[in-house]
Amino acid sequence: MEERRRATYKVNRDVLDEGDLDEMGEKSDTKPSLCDKIKDSVSCTGPRVKNCMLGTFPVAKWLPRYAFREDALGDLVSGISVGIMQLPQGMAYALLASVPPVFGLYSSFYPVLIYFIFGTSKHISIGTYAVMSVMIGGVVDRLAPDSNFEIWDNVTNSSIIDSVSRDQERVRIAVVVTFVSGLFQILLGLVQFGFVVTYLSEPLVRGYTTGAAVHVIVSQLKYVFGIHPKRYSGPISLIYTVLEICYLLPQTNIGTLVVSIVSIVTLILAKELNAYLSKKLPVPLPMELFVIIATVISWQVNLEKRYGVDVVGDIPSGLQPPALPAMSLFGQVVGDAFALAVVGYGIAISLGRIFALKYGYKVDSNQELIALGLSNSIGGIFQCFAISCSMSRSLVQESTGGKTQVAGAVSAVVILFITLWIGSLFEDLPKAVLAAIIFVNLHGMMKQFLDIPALWKSNKIDMLVWVATFILTVLLNPDLGLAAAIAFSMLTVIFRTQLPKYSLLGQVADTDIYKPVEDYDKQVPGILIFRSSATLYFANAEMYQEALGEKSGMDITKILSIKKKLAAKRKRHEKKLAKKVKKELKKNKEPNSEHQKGIAIIDVDNDPDLSLPRAIILDLSPVNFLDTVGVKTIKSIRRDYGEIDIEVILACCQSGVVESLQAGGFFSSNVTKSCLFYSIHDAVLYCQSAKTKNQYDEEYEQEVRAGIHIDRHCVHP
């Protein structure tokens, strides 16, 4: 193999400190005032107004440029396919949200149209989503449990559930939490808070969605077995629900179980057939059409009356009139609404960025917040529950040729047609079939358990975040689990900054490159170069000082203590000698030139300690900010080591760090920017060329021997 040709370069310049750089670069210290910034941000110009309008209404930007010939057919086919998927998924996820199935159809219509106008992602499918639905179901079951709607039946002499009143109240709660979550998203978008999603790392999101999928599966087991367990809420409610289901298994409805098994097997076979024929079929086979077959069979066999199989029930035709949510419930759902807002946005923007990167366009994170917020808040007025994007529908929308948001609008038209005219035909659809659809759609989420061995090999901290998020979500429910998972994830970041890697750097031979000495073993003689892999702030400031002492092999506290003892000893010796001379002067009553010479010159051991470095260079390149504790730490290091004649120099300081040092009072008449250097190599060259304190002391001794009196002392421990 031909050896790679190496490029070489030579640089001939002076050693530069920060002061030199400021002077050479003519750095300007003037910054725009707050009033100027506000004035500039609110100034109204034609181009700015136009950009603002196009940014707020993205449809006005891309729709006039819509390539009808290239994109129309793909969007039409994609929209119809996604609309057919929305039908069973909307009704199934409505059951997860503990509201009547028809409200899932409403949630698949209004929000999709609103996102068509305000959204910036071309490929994600907005609508009902399992994780969001199970979170809403948790809120609804907590505030409107079945026990609140028990009435006495005189015919059977037992209590029964008033399902009509219960469903009305649950819809009211779902609408309120959806509306408030939309308001949160709009507010966060207006204050440019789209970066909040950065706190939801990929391991956290995947662990959270997997944990939420477990909640979804457990919540649907009652429809699979045809039993009616009690509804539990709060932490560890999942465990109680599983125990309750196990206790009720002997009461399983055989007809419902058979329908569930047949539906699951049929849907899995259809999905595998789609995967096998994916390269031969232009459009995947819509396995959701199985819903129509199941409905026909249920209607013909009369599964509800003959075998006691639960069916969807009444599906009213038409749309609900708009109504304002109940303001009295806002305070009870504000925490859950914020969790919904963050989770829904996190899932949507993560998937949106994947498609944007794949197809080369940009997704505006803040506009996405506003689009989702308007979809939820306006949708709440029209009796919808909270929405996000579905991965399965988004993949179908992409694979069937969807190119723009028009595909979403077409799917909304399909749902509108079903809701207005043929929705009532699905009243005999067994709920077990909807549960089977949910199980099959969660197959992809269950595959996320394979993340654990992959993360174990690549990053054990990320694996710990994944596992902890999953456990917290399963045990504490999706709402509290999310907050606990974010807190745990942030703690791992804090711990990693508290436990960074400290290292001494050495010079790679014949270069200006400096690497850890444990790897290259080329330390610069007489100069110690110290680096921390994390920023310097209050949480690790003390450890920074301790690590510097450990790496340098110097106990600075002990050395300073010895120096103070020597200084005290010298002072006592001077006082004793002065008293002795004074007594002799009084005794002799005449000046003694020899004694005067002894007062002028005090012999002190002035030999340098060759085991100590003459300079310490602190490499601050990993430090992106300094708080007041960090500034005090650097001041303390420079002062303490300076007292034992070791000069402390800072290298590779970012502009924000320099500003923090200046604001923290680091610089003074004695400490200027001449102790800050642009690079480690500049600092090393300075240390190698500059006179040390010991060199000045040697010059002083020569001056004394030459008869020049200088009132100056130097003490070494």
mmCIF file of C-alpha atoms in Angstrom, residues 341-579:
data_model
loop_
_atom_site.group_PDB
_atom_site.id
_atom_site.type_symbol
_atom_site.label_atom_id
_atom_site.label_comp_id
_atom_site.label_asym_id
_atom_site.label_seq_id
_atom_site.Cartn_x
_atom_site.Cartn_y
_atom_site.Cartn_z
ATOM 1 C CA ALA A 341 -46.560 18.578 25.973
ATOM 2 C CA VAL A 342 -42.909 17.594 26.399
ATOM 3 C CA VAL A 343 -43.357 13.920 25.447
ATOM 4 C CA GLY A 344 -45.525 14.659 22.407
ATOM 5 C CA TYR A 345 -43.101 17.276 21.142
ATOM 6 C CA GLY A 346 -40.050 15.118 21.843
ATOM 7 C CA ILE A 347 -41.406 12.193 19.839
ATOM 8 C CA ALA A 348 -42.568 14.370 16.935
ATOM 9 C CA ILE A 349 -39.390 16.423 16.584
ATOM 10 C CA SER A 350 -37.141 13.348 16.897
ATOM 11 C CA LEU A 351 -38.914 11.554 14.058
ATOM 12 C CA GLY A 352 -39.240 14.766 12.054
ATOM 13 C CA ARG A 353 -35.492 15.389 12.194
ATOM 14 C CA ILE A 354 -34.777 11.846 11.007
ATOM 15 C CA PHE A 355 -36.874 12.370 7.866
ATOM 16 C CA ALA A 356 -35.530 15.915 7.365
ATOM 17 C CA LEU A 357 -31.946 14.651 7.456
ATOM 18 C CA LYS A 358 -32.803 11.830 5.057
ATOM 19 C CA TYR A 359 -34.492 14.068 2.462
ATOM 20 C CA GLY A 360 -32.437 17.224 2.901
ATOM 21 C CA TYR A 361 -34.819 19.828 4.344
ATOM 22 C CA LYS A 362 -35.054 21.684 7.638
ATOM 23 C CA VAL A 363 -37.529 21.235 10.468
ATOM 24 C CA ASP A 364 -38.042 24.340 12.637
ATOM 25 C CA SER A 365 -38.144 23.067 16.230
ATOM 26 C CA ASN A 366 -39.898 26.154 17.640
ATOM 27 C CA GLN A 367 -42.486 26.208 14.829
ATOM 28 C CA GLU A 368 -43.122 22.495 15.453
ATOM 29 C CA LEU A 369 -43.940 23.340 19.063
ATOM 30 C CA ILE A 370 -46.422 25.973 17.930
ATOM 31 C CA ALA A 371 -47.937 23.640 15.303
ATOM 32 C CA LEU A 372 -48.430 20.808 17.811
ATOM 33 C CA GLY A 373 -49.724 23.286 20.390
ATOM 34 C CA LEU A 374 -52.339 24.653 18.005
ATOM 35 C CA SER A 375 -53.286 21.112 16.970
ATOM 36 C CA ASN A 376 -53.871 20.145 20.593
ATOM 37 C CA SER A 377 -55.488 23.358 21.824
ATOM 38 C CA ILE A 378 -57.853 23.774 18.855
ATOM 39 C CA GLY A 379 -58.397 20.022 18.805
ATOM 40 C CA GLY A 380 -59.359 20.189 22.480
ATOM 41 C CA ILE A 381 -62.089 22.671 21.623
ATOM 42 C CA PHE A 382 -63.441 20.148 19.092
ATOM 43 C CA GLN A 383 -63.421 17.238 21.605
ATOM 44 C CA CYS A 384 -60.083 15.661 20.607
ATOM 45 C CA PHE A 385 -57.454 14.162 22.902
ATOM 46 C CA ALA A 386 -53.703 14.850 22.761
ATOM 47 C CA ILE A 387 -51.840 13.810 19.633
ATOM 48 C CA SER A 388 -48.297 13.347 18.412
ATOM 49 C CA CYS A 389 -46.778 11.492 15.468
ATOM 50 C CA SER A 390 -46.907 7.732 14.970
ATOM 51 C CA MET A 391 -43.785 5.951 13.743
ATOM 52 C CA SER A 392 -45.731 3.158 12.028
ATOM 53 C CA ARG A 393 -48.009 5.568 10.123
ATOM 54 C CA SER A 394 -45.077 7.856 9.271
ATOM 55 C CA LEU A 395 -43.156 4.961 7.762
ATOM 56 C CA VAL A 396 -46.210 3.940 5.726
ATOM 57 C CA GLN A 397 -46.679 7.547 4.590
ATOM 58 C CA GLU A 398 -43.066 7.663 3.412
ATOM 59 C CA SER A 399 -42.978 4.201 1.806
ATOM 60 C CA THR A 400 -46.201 4.735 -0.170
ATOM 61 C CA GLY A 401 -44.838 7.842 -1.877
ATOM 62 C CA GLY A 402 -45.815 10.702 0.433
ATOM 63 C CA LYS A 403 -43.723 13.777 -0.364
ATOM 64 C CA THR A 404 -45.441 16.681 1.429
ATOM 65 C CA GLN A 405 -47.997 17.588 4.091
ATOM 66 C CA VAL A 406 -50.699 17.112 1.454
ATOM 67 C CA ALA A 407 -50.647 13.393 2.293
ATOM 68 C CA GLY A 408 -51.744 14.252 5.835
ATOM 69 C CA ALA A 409 -54.578 16.410 4.527
ATOM 70 C CA VAL A 410 -55.766 13.538 2.299
ATOM 71 C CA SER A 411 -55.771 11.171 5.277
ATOM 72 C CA ALA A 412 -57.896 13.697 7.195
ATOM 73 C CA VAL A 413 -60.396 13.736 4.326
ATOM 74 C CA VAL A 414 -60.586 9.921 4.487
ATOM 75 C CA ILE A 415 -61.315 10.095 8.223
ATOM 76 C CA LEU A 416 -63.918 12.806 7.613
ATOM 77 C CA PHE A 417 -65.679 10.586 5.072
ATOM 78 C CA ILE A 418 -65.698 7.660 7.526
ATOM 79 C CA THR A 419 -66.925 9.820 10.406
ATOM 80 C CA LEU A 420 -69.743 11.436 8.456
ATOM 81 C CA TRP A 421 -71.134 8.488 6.522
ATOM 82 C CA ILE A 422 -69.805 5.034 7.348
ATOM 83 C CA GLY A 423 -68.656 5.268 10.965
ATOM 84 C CA SER A 424 -71.796 3.574 12.279
ATOM 85 C CA LEU A 425 -70.960 0.434 10.257
ATOM 86 C CA PHE A 426 -68.152 -0.326 12.731
ATOM 87 C CA GLU A 427 -70.383 -0.463 15.817
ATOM 88 C CA ASP A 428 -70.145 -4.286 15.879
ATOM 89 C CA LEU A 429 -66.330 -4.289 15.751
ATOM 90 C CA PRO A 430 -64.996 -6.343 18.737
ATOM 91 C CA LYS A 431 -62.764 -4.423 21.120
ATOM 92 C CA ALA A 432 -60.502 -7.489 21.140
ATOM 93 C CA VAL A 433 -59.655 -6.772 17.496
ATOM 94 C CA LEU A 434 -58.616 -3.210 18.397
ATOM 95 C CA ALA A 435 -56.457 -4.595 21.222
ATOM 96 C CA ALA A 436 -54.854 -7.011 18.734
ATOM 97 C CA ILE A 437 -54.064 -4.097 16.397
ATOM 98 C CA ILE A 438 -52.370 -2.293 19.285
ATOM 99 C CA PHE A 439 -50.310 -5.358 20.203
ATOM 100 C CA VAL A 440 -49.086 -5.840 16.648
ATOM 101 C CA ASN A 441 -48.249 -2.139 16.248
ATOM 102 C CA LEU A 442 -46.195 -2.282 19.459
ATOM 103 C CA HIS A 443 -43.996 -4.991 17.988
ATOM 104 C CA GLY A 444 -41.448 -2.364 16.937
ATOM 105 C CA MET A 445 -41.298 -0.854 20.414
ATOM 106 C CA MET A 446 -40.673 -4.255 21.980
ATOM 107 C CA LYS A 447 -37.655 -4.643 19.694
ATOM 108 C CA GLN A 448 -36.126 -1.696 21.536
ATOM 109 C CA PHE A 449 -35.081 -4.133 24.288
ATOM 110 C CA LEU A 450 -32.248 -5.013 21.899
ATOM 111 C CA ASP A 451 -30.835 -1.556 22.690
ATOM 112 C CA ILE A 452 -29.555 -2.874 26.022
ATOM 113 C CA PRO A 453 -26.768 -5.174 24.728
ATOM 114 C CA ALA A 454 -25.869 -2.642 22.021
ATOM 115 C CA LEU A 455 -25.541 0.181 24.560
ATOM 116 C CA TRP A 456 -23.580 -2.079 26.924
ATOM 117 C CA LYS A 457 -20.912 -2.383 24.235
ATOM 118 C CA SER A 458 -20.921 1.268 23.160
ATOM 119 C CA ASN A 459 -21.723 3.362 26.267
ATOM 120 C CA LYS A 460 -22.576 1.903 29.658
ATOM 121 C CA ILE A 461 -23.861 5.231 31.018
ATOM 122 C CA ASP A 462 -26.414 5.430 28.196
ATOM 123 C CA MET A 463 -27.403 1.844 28.899
ATOM 124 C CA LEU A 464 -27.924 2.765 32.563
ATOM 125 C CA VAL A 465 -30.114 5.709 31.498
ATOM 126 C CA TRP A 466 -32.169 3.381 29.235
ATOM 127 C CA VAL A 467 -32.705 0.755 31.935
ATOM 128 C CA ALA A 468 -33.422 3.299 34.686
ATOM 129 C CA THR A 469 -35.904 5.146 32.470
ATOM 130 C CA PHE A 470 -37.685 1.904 31.622
ATOM 131 C CA ILE A 471 -37.932 0.815 35.277
ATOM 132 C CA LEU A 472 -39.047 4.258 36.486
ATOM 133 C CA THR A 473 -41.696 4.473 33.751
ATOM 134 C CA VAL A 474 -43.039 1.005 34.528
ATOM 135 C CA LEU A 475 -43.159 1.558 38.288
ATOM 136 C CA LEU A 476 -44.123 5.247 38.525
ATOM 137 C CA ASN A 477 -46.427 5.453 35.470
ATOM 138 C CA PRO A 478 -45.596 7.515 32.358
ATOM 139 C CA ASP A 479 -46.144 10.943 33.923
ATOM 140 C CA LEU A 480 -44.020 10.658 37.071
ATOM 141 C CA GLY A 481 -41.703 8.243 35.304
ATOM 142 C CA LEU A 482 -40.754 10.865 32.725
ATOM 143 C CA ALA A 483 -39.878 13.464 35.362
ATOM 144 C CA ALA A 484 -37.850 10.922 37.347
ATOM 145 C CA ALA A 485 -36.081 9.725 34.186
ATOM 146 C CA ILE A 486 -35.084 13.272 33.175
ATOM 147 C CA ALA A 487 -33.803 13.914 36.713
ATOM 148 C CA PHE A 488 -31.778 10.684 36.620
ATOM 149 C CA SER A 489 -30.368 11.544 33.188
ATOM 150 C CA MET A 490 -29.297 14.985 34.412
ATOM 151 C CA LEU A 491 -27.656 13.420 37.471
ATOM 152 C CA THR A 492 -25.520 11.223 35.231
ATOM 153 C CA VAL A 493 -24.309 14.360 33.445
ATOM 154 C CA ILE A 494 -23.527 16.053 36.767
ATOM 155 C CA PHE A 495 -21.682 12.996 38.062
ATOM 156 C CA ARG A 496 -19.643 12.821 34.870
ATOM 157 C CA THR A 497 -18.591 16.463 35.287
ATOM 158 C CA GLN A 498 -17.789 15.810 38.945
ATOM 159 C CA LEU A 499 -15.618 12.831 38.047
ATOM 160 C CA PRO A 500 -13.666 13.953 34.973
ATOM 161 C CA LYS A 501 -10.361 12.568 33.797
ATOM 162 C CA TYR A 502 -7.359 14.586 34.970
ATOM 163 C CA SER A 503 -4.088 14.240 33.096
ATOM 164 C CA LEU A 504 -0.639 15.724 32.658
ATOM 165 C CA LEU A 505 0.300 16.622 29.099
ATOM 166 C CA GLY A 506 3.596 16.127 27.326
ATOM 167 C CA GLN A 507 4.924 17.345 24.005
ATOM 168 C CA VAL A 508 4.940 15.058 20.987
ATOM 169 C CA ALA A 509 8.512 15.227 19.687
ATOM 170 C CA ASP A 510 9.237 18.009 17.160
ATOM 171 C CA THR A 511 5.628 19.263 17.138
ATOM 172 C CA ASP A 512 3.463 21.818 18.909
ATOM 173 C CA ILE A 513 1.021 19.045 19.886
ATOM 174 C CA TYR A 514 0.531 18.042 23.527
ATOM 175 C CA LYS A 515 -0.907 14.700 24.620
ATOM 176 C CA PRO A 516 -1.356 12.871 27.967
ATOM 177 C CA VAL A 517 1.999 11.639 29.290
ATOM 178 C CA GLU A 518 0.570 8.222 30.121
ATOM 179 C CA ASP A 519 0.189 7.678 26.378
ATOM 180 C CA TYR A 520 3.293 9.460 25.062
ATOM 181 C CA ASP A 521 5.618 9.789 28.106
ATOM 182 C CA LYS A 522 7.251 13.009 26.858
ATOM 183 C CA GLN A 523 6.856 15.548 29.670
ATOM 184 C CA VAL A 524 8.415 18.980 29.151
ATOM 185 C CA PRO A 525 11.337 19.387 31.630
ATOM 186 C CA GLY A 526 10.603 21.825 34.422
ATOM 187 C CA ILE A 527 7.057 22.540 33.200
ATOM 188 C CA LEU A 528 3.889 20.807 34.361
ATOM 189 C CA ILE A 529 0.882 20.962 31.988
ATOM 190 C CA PHE A 530 -2.415 20.025 33.648
ATOM 191 C CA ARG A 531 -5.790 19.376 31.984
ATOM 192 C CA SER A 532 -9.256 18.362 33.179
ATOM 193 C CA SER A 533 -11.693 16.748 30.729
ATOM 194 C CA ALA A 534 -14.655 18.726 32.142
ATOM 195 C CA THR A 535 -15.510 22.333 32.800
ATOM 196 C CA LEU A 536 -14.564 23.910 36.135
ATOM 197 C CA TYR A 537 -17.420 24.920 38.427
ATOM 198 C CA PHE A 538 -18.556 24.666 42.037
ATOM 199 C CA ALA A 539 -19.278 20.916 41.943
ATOM 200 C CA ASN A 540 -15.745 19.860 40.994
ATOM 201 C CA ALA A 541 -13.591 22.848 41.992
ATOM 202 C CA GLU A 542 -12.199 21.185 45.124
ATOM 203 C CA MET A 543 -11.436 17.967 43.233
ATOM 204 C CA TYR A 544 -9.636 20.030 40.582
ATOM 205 C CA GLN A 545 -7.219 21.389 43.181
ATOM 206 C CA GLU A 546 -6.731 17.972 44.758
ATOM 207 C CA ALA A 547 -6.066 16.355 41.368
ATOM 208 C CA LEU A 548 -3.515 19.055 40.512
ATOM 209 C CA GLY A 549 -1.654 18.338 43.747
ATOM 210 C CA GLU A 550 -1.823 14.589 43.181
ATOM 211 C CA LYS A 551 -0.623 14.755 39.569
ATOM 212 C CA SER A 552 2.178 17.209 40.368
ATOM 213 C CA GLY A 553 3.304 15.250 43.433
ATOM 214 C CA MET A 554 3.196 18.409 45.556
ATOM 215 C CA ASP A 555 1.281 18.806 48.797
ATOM 216 C CA ILE A 556 0.858 22.550 48.506
ATOM 217 C CA THR A 557 -0.706 22.838 51.960
ATOM 218 C CA LYS A 558 2.260 21.103 53.580
ATOM 219 C CA ILE A 559 4.790 23.138 51.601
ATOM 220 C CA LEU A 560 3.124 26.424 52.549
ATOM 221 C CA SER A 561 3.004 25.317 56.184
ATOM 222 C CA ILE A 562 6.758 24.614 56.155
ATOM 223 C CA LYS A 563 7.381 27.966 54.533
ATOM 224 C CA LYS A 564 5.392 29.779 57.227
ATOM 225 C CA LYS A 565 7.360 27.987 59.937
ATOM 226 C CA LEU A 566 10.635 28.976 58.298
ATOM 227 C CA ALA A 567 9.464 32.565 57.976
ATOM 228 C CA ALA A 568 8.498 32.629 61.657
ATOM 229 C CA LYS A 569 11.857 31.089 62.597
ATOM 230 C CA ARG A 570 13.665 33.705 60.533
ATOM 231 C CA LYS A 571 11.689 36.490 62.168
ATOM 232 C CA ARG A 572 12.533 35.218 65.638
ATOM 233 C CA HIS A 573 16.177 34.959 64.652
ATOM 234 C CA GLU A 574 16.185 38.549 63.355
ATOM 235 C CA LYS A 575 14.569 39.863 66.539
ATOM 236 C CA LYS A 576 17.047 37.953 68.679
ATOM 237 C CA LEU A 577 19.972 39.218 66.659
ATOM 238 C CA ALA A 578 18.637 42.786 66.745
ATOM 239 C CA LYS A 579 18.320 42.710 70.538
#
